[in-house]
PDB file of C-alpha atoms in Angstrom:
ATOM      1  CA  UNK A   8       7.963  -3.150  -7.448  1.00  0.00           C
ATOM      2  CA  UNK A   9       7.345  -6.490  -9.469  1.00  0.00           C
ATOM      3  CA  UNK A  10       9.169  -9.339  -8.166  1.00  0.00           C
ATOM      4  CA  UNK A  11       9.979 -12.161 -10.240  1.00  0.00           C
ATOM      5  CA  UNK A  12      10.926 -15.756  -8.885  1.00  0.00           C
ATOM      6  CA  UNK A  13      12.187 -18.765 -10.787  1.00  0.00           C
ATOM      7  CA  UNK A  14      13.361 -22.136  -9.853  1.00  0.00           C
ATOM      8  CA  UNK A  15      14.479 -25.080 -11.777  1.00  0.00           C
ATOM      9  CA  UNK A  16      15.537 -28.675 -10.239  1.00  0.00           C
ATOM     10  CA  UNK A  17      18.502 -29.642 -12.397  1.00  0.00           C
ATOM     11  CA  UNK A  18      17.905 -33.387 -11.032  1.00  0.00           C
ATOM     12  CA  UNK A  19      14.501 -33.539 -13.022  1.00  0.00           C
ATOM     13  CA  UNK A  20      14.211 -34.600 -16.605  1.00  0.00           C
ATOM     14  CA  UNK A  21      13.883 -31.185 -18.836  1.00  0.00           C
ATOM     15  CA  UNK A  22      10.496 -30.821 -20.981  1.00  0.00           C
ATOM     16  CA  UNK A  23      11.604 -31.332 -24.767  1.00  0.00           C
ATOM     17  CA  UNK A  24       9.197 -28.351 -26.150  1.00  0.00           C
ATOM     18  CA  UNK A  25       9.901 -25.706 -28.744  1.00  0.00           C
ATOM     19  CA  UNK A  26       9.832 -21.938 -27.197  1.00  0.00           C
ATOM     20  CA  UNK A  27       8.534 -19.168 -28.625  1.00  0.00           C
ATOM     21  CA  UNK A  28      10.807 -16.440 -29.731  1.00  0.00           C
ATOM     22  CA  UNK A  29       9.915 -12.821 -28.833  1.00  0.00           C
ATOM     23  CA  UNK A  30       8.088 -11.868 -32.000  1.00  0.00           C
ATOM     24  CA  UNK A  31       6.116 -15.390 -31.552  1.00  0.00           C
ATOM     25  CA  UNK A  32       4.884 -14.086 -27.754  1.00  0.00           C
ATOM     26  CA  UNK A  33       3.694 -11.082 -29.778  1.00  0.00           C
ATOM     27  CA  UNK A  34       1.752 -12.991 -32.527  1.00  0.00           C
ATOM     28  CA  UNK A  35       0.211 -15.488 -30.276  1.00  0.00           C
ATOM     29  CA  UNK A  36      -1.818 -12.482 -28.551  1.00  0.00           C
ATOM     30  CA  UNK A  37      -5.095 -13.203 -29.902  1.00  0.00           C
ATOM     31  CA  UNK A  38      -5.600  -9.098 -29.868  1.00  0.00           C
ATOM     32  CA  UNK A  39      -4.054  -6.047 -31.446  1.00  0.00           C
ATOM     33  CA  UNK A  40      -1.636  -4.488 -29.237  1.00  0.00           C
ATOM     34  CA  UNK A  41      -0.793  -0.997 -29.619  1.00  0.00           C
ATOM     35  CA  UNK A  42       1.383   0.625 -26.902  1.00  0.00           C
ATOM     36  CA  UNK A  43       3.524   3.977 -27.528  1.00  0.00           C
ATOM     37  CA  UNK A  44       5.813   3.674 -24.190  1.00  0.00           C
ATOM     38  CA  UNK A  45       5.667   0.708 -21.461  1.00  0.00           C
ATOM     39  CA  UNK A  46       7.636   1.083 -18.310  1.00  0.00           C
ATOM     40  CA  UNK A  47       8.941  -1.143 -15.700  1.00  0.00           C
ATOM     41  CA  UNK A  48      10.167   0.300 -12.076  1.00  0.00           C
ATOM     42  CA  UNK A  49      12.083  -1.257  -9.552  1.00  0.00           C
ATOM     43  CA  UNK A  50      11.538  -4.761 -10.408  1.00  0.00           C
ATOM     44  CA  UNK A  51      13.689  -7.592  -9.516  1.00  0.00           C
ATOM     45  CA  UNK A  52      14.193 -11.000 -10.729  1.00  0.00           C
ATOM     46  CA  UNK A  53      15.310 -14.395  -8.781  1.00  0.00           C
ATOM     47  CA  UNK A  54      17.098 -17.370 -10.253  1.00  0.00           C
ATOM     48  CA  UNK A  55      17.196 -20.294  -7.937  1.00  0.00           C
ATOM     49  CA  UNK A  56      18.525 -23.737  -9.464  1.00  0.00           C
ATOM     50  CA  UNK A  57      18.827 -26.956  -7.332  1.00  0.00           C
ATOM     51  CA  UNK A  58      22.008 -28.831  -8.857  1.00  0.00           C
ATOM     52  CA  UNK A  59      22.381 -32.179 -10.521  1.00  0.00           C
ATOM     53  CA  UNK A  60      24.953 -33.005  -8.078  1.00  0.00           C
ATOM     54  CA  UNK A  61      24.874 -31.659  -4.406  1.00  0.00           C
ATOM     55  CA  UNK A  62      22.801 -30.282  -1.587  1.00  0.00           C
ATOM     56  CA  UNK A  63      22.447 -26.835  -1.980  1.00  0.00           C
ATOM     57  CA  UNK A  64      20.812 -24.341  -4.231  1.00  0.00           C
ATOM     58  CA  UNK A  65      22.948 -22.030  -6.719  1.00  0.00           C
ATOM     59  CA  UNK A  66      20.394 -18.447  -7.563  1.00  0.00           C
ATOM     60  CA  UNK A  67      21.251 -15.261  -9.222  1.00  0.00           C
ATOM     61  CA  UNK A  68      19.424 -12.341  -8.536  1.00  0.00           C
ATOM     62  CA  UNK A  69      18.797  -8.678  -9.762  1.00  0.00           C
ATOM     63  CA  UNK A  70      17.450  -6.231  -8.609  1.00  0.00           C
ATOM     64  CA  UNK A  71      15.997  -2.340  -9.590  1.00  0.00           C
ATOM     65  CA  UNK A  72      15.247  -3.674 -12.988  1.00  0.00           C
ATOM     66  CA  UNK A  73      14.181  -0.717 -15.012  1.00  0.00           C
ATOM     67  CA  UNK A  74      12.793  -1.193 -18.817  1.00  0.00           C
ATOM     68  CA  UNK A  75      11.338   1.026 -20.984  1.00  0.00           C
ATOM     69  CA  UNK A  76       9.650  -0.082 -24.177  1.00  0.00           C
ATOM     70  CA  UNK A  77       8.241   1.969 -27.501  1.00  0.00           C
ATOM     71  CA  UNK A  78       6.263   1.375 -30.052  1.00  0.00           C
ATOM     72  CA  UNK A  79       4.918  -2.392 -28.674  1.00  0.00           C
ATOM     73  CA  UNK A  80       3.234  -3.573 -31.961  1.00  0.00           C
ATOM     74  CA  UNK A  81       2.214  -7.228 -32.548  1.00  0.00           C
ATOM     75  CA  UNK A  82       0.222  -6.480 -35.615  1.00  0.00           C
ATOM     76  CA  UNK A  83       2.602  -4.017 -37.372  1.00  0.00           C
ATOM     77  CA  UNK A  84       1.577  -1.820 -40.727  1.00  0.00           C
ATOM     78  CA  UNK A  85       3.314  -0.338 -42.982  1.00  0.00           C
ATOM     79  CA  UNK A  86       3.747   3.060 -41.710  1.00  0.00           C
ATOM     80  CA  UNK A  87       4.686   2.035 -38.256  1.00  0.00           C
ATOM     81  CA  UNK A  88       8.247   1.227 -37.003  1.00  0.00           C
ATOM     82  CA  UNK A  89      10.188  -2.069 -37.897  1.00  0.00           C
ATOM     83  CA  UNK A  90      11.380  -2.401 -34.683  1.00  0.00           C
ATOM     84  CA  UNK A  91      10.889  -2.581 -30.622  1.00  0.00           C
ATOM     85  CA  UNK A  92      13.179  -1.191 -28.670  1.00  0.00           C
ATOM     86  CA  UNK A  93      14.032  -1.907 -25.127  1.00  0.00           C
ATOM     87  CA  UNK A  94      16.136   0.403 -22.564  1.00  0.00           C
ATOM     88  CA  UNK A  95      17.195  -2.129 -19.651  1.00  0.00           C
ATOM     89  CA  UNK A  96      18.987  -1.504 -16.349  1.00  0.00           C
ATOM     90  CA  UNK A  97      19.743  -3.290 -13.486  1.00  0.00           C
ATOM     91  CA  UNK A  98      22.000  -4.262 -10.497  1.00  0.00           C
ATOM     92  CA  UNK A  99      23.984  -7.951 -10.730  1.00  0.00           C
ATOM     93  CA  UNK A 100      23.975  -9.448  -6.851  1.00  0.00           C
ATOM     94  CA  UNK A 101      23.487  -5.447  -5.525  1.00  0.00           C
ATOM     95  CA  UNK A 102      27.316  -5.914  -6.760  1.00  0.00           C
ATOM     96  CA  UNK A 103      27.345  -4.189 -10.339  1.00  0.00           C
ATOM     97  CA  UNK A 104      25.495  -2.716 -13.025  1.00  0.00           C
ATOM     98  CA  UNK A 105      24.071  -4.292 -16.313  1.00  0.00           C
ATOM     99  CA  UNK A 106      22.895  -1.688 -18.928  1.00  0.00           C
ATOM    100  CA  UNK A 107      21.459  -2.166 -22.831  1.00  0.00           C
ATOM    101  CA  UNK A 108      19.875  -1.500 -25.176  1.00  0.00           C
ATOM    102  CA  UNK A 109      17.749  -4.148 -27.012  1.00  0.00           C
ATOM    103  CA  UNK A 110      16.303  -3.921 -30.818  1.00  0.00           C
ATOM    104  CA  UNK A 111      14.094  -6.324 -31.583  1.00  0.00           C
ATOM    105  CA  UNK A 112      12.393  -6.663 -35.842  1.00  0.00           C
ATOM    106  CA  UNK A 113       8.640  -6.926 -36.154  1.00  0.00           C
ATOM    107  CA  UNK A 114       9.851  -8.419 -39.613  1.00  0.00           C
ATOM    108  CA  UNK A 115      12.121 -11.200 -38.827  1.00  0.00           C
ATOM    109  CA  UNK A 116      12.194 -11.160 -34.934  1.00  0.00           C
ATOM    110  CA  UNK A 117      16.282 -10.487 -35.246  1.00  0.00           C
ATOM    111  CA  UNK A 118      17.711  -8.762 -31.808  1.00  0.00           C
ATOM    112  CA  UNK A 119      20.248  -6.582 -32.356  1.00  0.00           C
ATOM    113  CA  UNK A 120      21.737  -6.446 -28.355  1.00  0.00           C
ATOM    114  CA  UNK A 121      23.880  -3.930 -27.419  1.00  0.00           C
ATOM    115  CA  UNK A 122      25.355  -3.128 -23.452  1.00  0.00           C
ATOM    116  CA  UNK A 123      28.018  -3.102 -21.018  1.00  0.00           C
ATOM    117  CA  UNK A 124      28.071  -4.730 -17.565  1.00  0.00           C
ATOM    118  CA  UNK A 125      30.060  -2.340 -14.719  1.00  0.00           C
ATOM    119  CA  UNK A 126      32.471  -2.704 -11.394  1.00  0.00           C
ATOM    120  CA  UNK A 127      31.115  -6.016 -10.704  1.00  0.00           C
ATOM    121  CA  UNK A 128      32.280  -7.104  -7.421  1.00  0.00           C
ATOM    122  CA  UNK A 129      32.845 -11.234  -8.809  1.00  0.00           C
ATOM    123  CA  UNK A 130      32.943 -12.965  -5.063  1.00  0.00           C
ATOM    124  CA  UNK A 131      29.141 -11.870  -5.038  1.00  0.00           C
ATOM    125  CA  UNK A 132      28.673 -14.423  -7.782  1.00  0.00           C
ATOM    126  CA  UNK A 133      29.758 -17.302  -5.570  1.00  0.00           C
ATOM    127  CA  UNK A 134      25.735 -18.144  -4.469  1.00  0.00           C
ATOM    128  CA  UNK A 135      25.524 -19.271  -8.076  1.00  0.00           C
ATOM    129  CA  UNK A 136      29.286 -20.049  -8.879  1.00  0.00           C
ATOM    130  CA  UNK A 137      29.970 -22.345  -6.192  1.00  0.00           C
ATOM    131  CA  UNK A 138      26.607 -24.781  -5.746  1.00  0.00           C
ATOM    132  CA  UNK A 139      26.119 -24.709  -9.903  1.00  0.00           C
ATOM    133  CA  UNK A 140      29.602 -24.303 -11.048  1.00  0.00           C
ATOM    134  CA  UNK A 141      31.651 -25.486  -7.959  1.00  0.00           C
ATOM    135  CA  UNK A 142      34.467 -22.728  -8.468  1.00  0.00           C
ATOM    136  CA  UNK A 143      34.422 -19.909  -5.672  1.00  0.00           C
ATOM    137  CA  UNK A 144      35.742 -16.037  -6.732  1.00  0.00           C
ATOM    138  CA  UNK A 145      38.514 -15.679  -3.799  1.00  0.00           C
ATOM    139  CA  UNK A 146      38.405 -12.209  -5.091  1.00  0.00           C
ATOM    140  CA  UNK A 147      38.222 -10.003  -8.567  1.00  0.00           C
ATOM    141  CA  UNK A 148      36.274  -6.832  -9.969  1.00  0.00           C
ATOM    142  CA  UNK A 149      34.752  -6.762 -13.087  1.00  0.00           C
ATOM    143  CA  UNK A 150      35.441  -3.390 -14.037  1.00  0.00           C
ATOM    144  CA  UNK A 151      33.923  -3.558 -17.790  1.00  0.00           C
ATOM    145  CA  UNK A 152      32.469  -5.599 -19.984  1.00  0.00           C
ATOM    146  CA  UNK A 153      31.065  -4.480 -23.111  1.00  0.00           C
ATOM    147  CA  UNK A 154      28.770  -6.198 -25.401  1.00  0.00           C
ATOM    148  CA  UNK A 155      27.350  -6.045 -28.661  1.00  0.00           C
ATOM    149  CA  UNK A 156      25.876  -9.111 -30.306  1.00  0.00           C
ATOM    150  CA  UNK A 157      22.661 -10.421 -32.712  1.00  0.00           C
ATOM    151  CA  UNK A 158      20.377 -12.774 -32.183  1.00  0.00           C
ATOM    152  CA  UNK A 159      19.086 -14.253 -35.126  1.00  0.00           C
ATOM    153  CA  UNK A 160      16.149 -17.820 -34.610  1.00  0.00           C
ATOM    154  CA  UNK A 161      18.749 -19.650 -35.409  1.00  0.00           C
ATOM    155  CA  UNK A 162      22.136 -18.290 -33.801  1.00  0.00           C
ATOM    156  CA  UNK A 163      24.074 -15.551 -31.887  1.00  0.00           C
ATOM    157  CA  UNK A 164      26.767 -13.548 -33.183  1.00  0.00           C
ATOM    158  CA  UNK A 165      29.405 -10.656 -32.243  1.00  0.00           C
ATOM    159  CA  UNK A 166      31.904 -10.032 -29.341  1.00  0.00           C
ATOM    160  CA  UNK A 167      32.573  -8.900 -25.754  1.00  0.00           C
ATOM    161  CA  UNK A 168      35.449  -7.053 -24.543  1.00  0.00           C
ATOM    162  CA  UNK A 169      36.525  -6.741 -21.086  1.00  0.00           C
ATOM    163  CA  UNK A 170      38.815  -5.494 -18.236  1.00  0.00           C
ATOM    164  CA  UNK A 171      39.196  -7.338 -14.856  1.00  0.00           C
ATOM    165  CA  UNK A 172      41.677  -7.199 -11.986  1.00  0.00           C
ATOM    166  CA  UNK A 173      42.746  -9.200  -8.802  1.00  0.00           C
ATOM    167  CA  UNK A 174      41.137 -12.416  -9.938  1.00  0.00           C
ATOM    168  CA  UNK A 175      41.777 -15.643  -7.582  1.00  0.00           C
ATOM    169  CA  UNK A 176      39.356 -18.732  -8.258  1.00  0.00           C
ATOM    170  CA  UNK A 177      39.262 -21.542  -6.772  1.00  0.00           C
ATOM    171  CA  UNK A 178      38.223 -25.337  -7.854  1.00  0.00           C
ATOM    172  CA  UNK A 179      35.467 -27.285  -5.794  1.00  0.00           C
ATOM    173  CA  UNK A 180      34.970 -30.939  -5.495  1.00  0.00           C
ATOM    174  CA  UNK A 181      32.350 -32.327  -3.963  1.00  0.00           C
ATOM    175  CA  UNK A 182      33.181 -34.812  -1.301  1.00  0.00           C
ATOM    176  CA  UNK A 183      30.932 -36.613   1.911  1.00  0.00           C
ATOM    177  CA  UNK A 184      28.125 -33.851   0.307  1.00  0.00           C
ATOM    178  CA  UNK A 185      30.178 -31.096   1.463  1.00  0.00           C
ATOM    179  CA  UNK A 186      32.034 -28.757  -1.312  1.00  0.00           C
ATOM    180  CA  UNK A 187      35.606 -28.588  -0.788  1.00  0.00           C
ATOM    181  CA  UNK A 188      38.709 -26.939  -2.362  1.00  0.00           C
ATOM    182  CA  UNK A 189      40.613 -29.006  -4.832  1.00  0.00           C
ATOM    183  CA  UNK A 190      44.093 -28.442  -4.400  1.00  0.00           C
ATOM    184  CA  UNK A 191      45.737 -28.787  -7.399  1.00  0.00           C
ATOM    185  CA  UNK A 192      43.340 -27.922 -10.418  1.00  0.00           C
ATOM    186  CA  UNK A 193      42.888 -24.498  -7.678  1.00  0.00           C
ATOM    187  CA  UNK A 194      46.847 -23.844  -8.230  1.00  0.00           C
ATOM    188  CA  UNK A 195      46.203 -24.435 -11.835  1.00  0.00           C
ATOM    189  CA  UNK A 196      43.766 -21.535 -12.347  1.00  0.00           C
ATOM    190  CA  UNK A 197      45.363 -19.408  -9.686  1.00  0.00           C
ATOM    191  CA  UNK A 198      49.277 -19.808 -12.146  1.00  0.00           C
ATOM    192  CA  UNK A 199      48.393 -20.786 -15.664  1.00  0.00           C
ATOM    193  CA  UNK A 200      45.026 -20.872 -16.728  1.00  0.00           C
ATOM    194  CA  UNK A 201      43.630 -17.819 -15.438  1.00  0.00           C
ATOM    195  CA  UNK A 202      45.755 -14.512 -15.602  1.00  0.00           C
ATOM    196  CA  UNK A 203      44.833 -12.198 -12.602  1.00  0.00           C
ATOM    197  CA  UNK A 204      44.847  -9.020 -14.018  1.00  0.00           C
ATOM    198  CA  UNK A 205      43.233  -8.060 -17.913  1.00  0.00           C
ATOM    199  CA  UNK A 206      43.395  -4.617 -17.708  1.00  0.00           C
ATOM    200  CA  UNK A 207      43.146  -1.346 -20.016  1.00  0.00           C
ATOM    201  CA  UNK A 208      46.901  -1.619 -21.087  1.00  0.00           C
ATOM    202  CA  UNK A 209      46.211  -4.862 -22.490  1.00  0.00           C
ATOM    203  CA  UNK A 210      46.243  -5.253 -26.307  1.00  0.00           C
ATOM    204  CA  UNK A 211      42.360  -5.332 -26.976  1.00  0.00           C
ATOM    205  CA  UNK A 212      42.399  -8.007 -28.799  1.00  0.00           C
ATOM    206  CA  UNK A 213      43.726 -10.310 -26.273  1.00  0.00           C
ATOM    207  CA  UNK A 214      40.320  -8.961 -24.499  1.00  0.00           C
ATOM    208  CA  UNK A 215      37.613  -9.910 -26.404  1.00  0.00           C
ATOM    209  CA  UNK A 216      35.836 -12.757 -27.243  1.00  0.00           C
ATOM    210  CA  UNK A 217      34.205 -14.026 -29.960  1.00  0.00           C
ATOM    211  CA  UNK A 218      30.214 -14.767 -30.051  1.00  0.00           C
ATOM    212  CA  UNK A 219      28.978 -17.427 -31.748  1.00  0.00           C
ATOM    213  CA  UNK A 220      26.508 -19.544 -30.201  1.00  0.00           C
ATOM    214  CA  UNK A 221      23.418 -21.855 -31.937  1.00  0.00           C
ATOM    215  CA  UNK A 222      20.180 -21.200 -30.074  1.00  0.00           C
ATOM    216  CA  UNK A 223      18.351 -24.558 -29.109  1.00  0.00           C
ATOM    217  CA  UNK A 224      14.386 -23.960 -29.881  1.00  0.00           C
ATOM    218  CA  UNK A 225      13.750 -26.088 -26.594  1.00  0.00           C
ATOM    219  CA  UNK A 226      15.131 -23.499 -24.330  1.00  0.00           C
ATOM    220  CA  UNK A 227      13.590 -20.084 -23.431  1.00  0.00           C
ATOM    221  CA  UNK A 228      14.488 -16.881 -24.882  1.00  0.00           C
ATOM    222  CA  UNK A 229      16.414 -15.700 -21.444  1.00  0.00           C
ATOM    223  CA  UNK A 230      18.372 -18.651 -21.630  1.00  0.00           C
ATOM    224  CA  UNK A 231      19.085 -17.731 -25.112  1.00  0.00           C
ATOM    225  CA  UNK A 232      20.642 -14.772 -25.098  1.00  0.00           C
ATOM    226  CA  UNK A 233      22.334 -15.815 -21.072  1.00  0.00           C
ATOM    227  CA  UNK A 234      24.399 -18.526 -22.991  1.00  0.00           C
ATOM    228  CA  UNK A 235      24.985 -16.279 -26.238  1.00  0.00           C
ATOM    229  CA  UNK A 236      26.747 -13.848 -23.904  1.00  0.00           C
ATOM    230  CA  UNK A 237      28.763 -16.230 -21.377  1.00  0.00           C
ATOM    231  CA  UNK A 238      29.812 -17.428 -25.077  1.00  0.00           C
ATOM    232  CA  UNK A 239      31.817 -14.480 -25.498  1.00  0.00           C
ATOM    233  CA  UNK A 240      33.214 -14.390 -21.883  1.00  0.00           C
ATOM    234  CA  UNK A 241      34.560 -17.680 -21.786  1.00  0.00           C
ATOM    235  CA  UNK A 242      35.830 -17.273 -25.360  1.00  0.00           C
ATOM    236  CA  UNK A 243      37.876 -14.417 -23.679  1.00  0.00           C
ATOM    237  CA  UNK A 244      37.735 -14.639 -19.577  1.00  0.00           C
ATOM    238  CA  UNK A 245      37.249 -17.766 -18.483  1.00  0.00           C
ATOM    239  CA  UNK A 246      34.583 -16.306 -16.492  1.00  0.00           C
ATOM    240  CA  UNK A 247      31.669 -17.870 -17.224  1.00  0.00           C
ATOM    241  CA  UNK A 248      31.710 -20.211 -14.277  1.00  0.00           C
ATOM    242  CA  UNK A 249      30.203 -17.170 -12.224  1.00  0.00           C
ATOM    243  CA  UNK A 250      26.708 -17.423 -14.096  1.00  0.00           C
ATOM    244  CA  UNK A 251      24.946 -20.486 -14.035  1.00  0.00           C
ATOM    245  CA  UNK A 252      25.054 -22.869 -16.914  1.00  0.00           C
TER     246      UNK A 252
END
């Protein structure tokens, strides 16, 4: 029943300081850690972000996080494992379910991350899609969207593939502080830029998107592998707008 809150004022000026990668957070504890099995229960996790332009907030939330860790080792030895591994399961907006599976090296602190996203209802997005984005999901489902990617220090790697159906976006402008439809980049999306239907009878190939993303060292792990991902959805969706950026 941990609940996690984070907000970030996109007006401010952003602190220019490396971040530790997973495997540093481990090395940094001053102590040995030895843990066979960690759990985490009903947990859920808050994104609030105030824009650089506009009035309201954009947040992302979810919610009945479960994780389960094994073999938590910051001081590895020979004979124990090379890596961490992470079960992790969640629900998107209460709107659709995220599940992977997350190995992480005690060597070289590579992730290999590996998961599928499920029936996402996409107009739940529009708290984040609209204020941080300005786009708003008329309507759409998610219905799958697999993933399977590696994380190296320096970049991200692998691909996504994906079905969706019914999707109508809109464009927003922002005008007298209010956010408003525009008209014709809206007909744009609606007719040529964003097909409405990607479904299972789709060549696969014209469903999946490439990975291939440079981490910066200034920005936090989450941010990381958030980016790394939406990578591979806009390389084949055009969905990205529905996460903030």
């Amino acid at each position: 029943n941990s609940n996690v809150y984070v907000f970030r004022d996109r007006r401010l000026p952003r602190e220019m300081k490396r971040q530790p990668t997973p495997l540093d957070y481990l090395k940094n504890i001053p102590a040995e850690v030895r843990i066979k099995n960690f759990n985490l229960n009903n947990a859920s996790a808050t994104s609030e972000e105030f824009p650089k332009e506009g009035a309201q907030t954009g947040y992302i939330k979810i919610e009945r996080i479960y994780i389960h860790l094994n073999s938590v080792i910051n001081q590895p030895k020979s004979s124990d494992p090379k890596f961490i591994t992470a079960q992790v399961k969640g629900s998107i907006m209460n709107a659709g379910t995220i599940k992977a599976t997350i190995n992480l090296s005690l060597i070289n602190g590579e992730q290999n991350i590996k998961g599928y996203i499920e029936n996402l209802d996409l107009p739940a997005m529009n708290p984040s899609a609209e204020n941080l984005g300005k786009f708003k999901v008329e309507s759409g489902v998610l219905n799958r969207l697999d993933f399977d990617f590696v994380a190296t220090n320096e970049k991200a790697t692998g691909k996504i593939v994906g079905v969706y159906h019914d999707l109508v976006v809109d464009k927003l402008k922002l005008k007298d502080e209010k956010l408003k439809e525009a008209k014709l980049p809206s007909f744009a999306l609606h007719h040529i830029i964003i097909p409405k239907n990607k479904d299972a009878s789709l060549n696969i190939k014209h469903r999946t998107g490439k990975i291939d993303y440079a981490r910066d060292p200034t920005r936090l792990v989450t941010f990381y592998l958030l980016k790394s991902l939406l990578d591979g959805i806009r390389d084949s969706f055009a969905l990205g707008f529905v996460l903030p950026k």
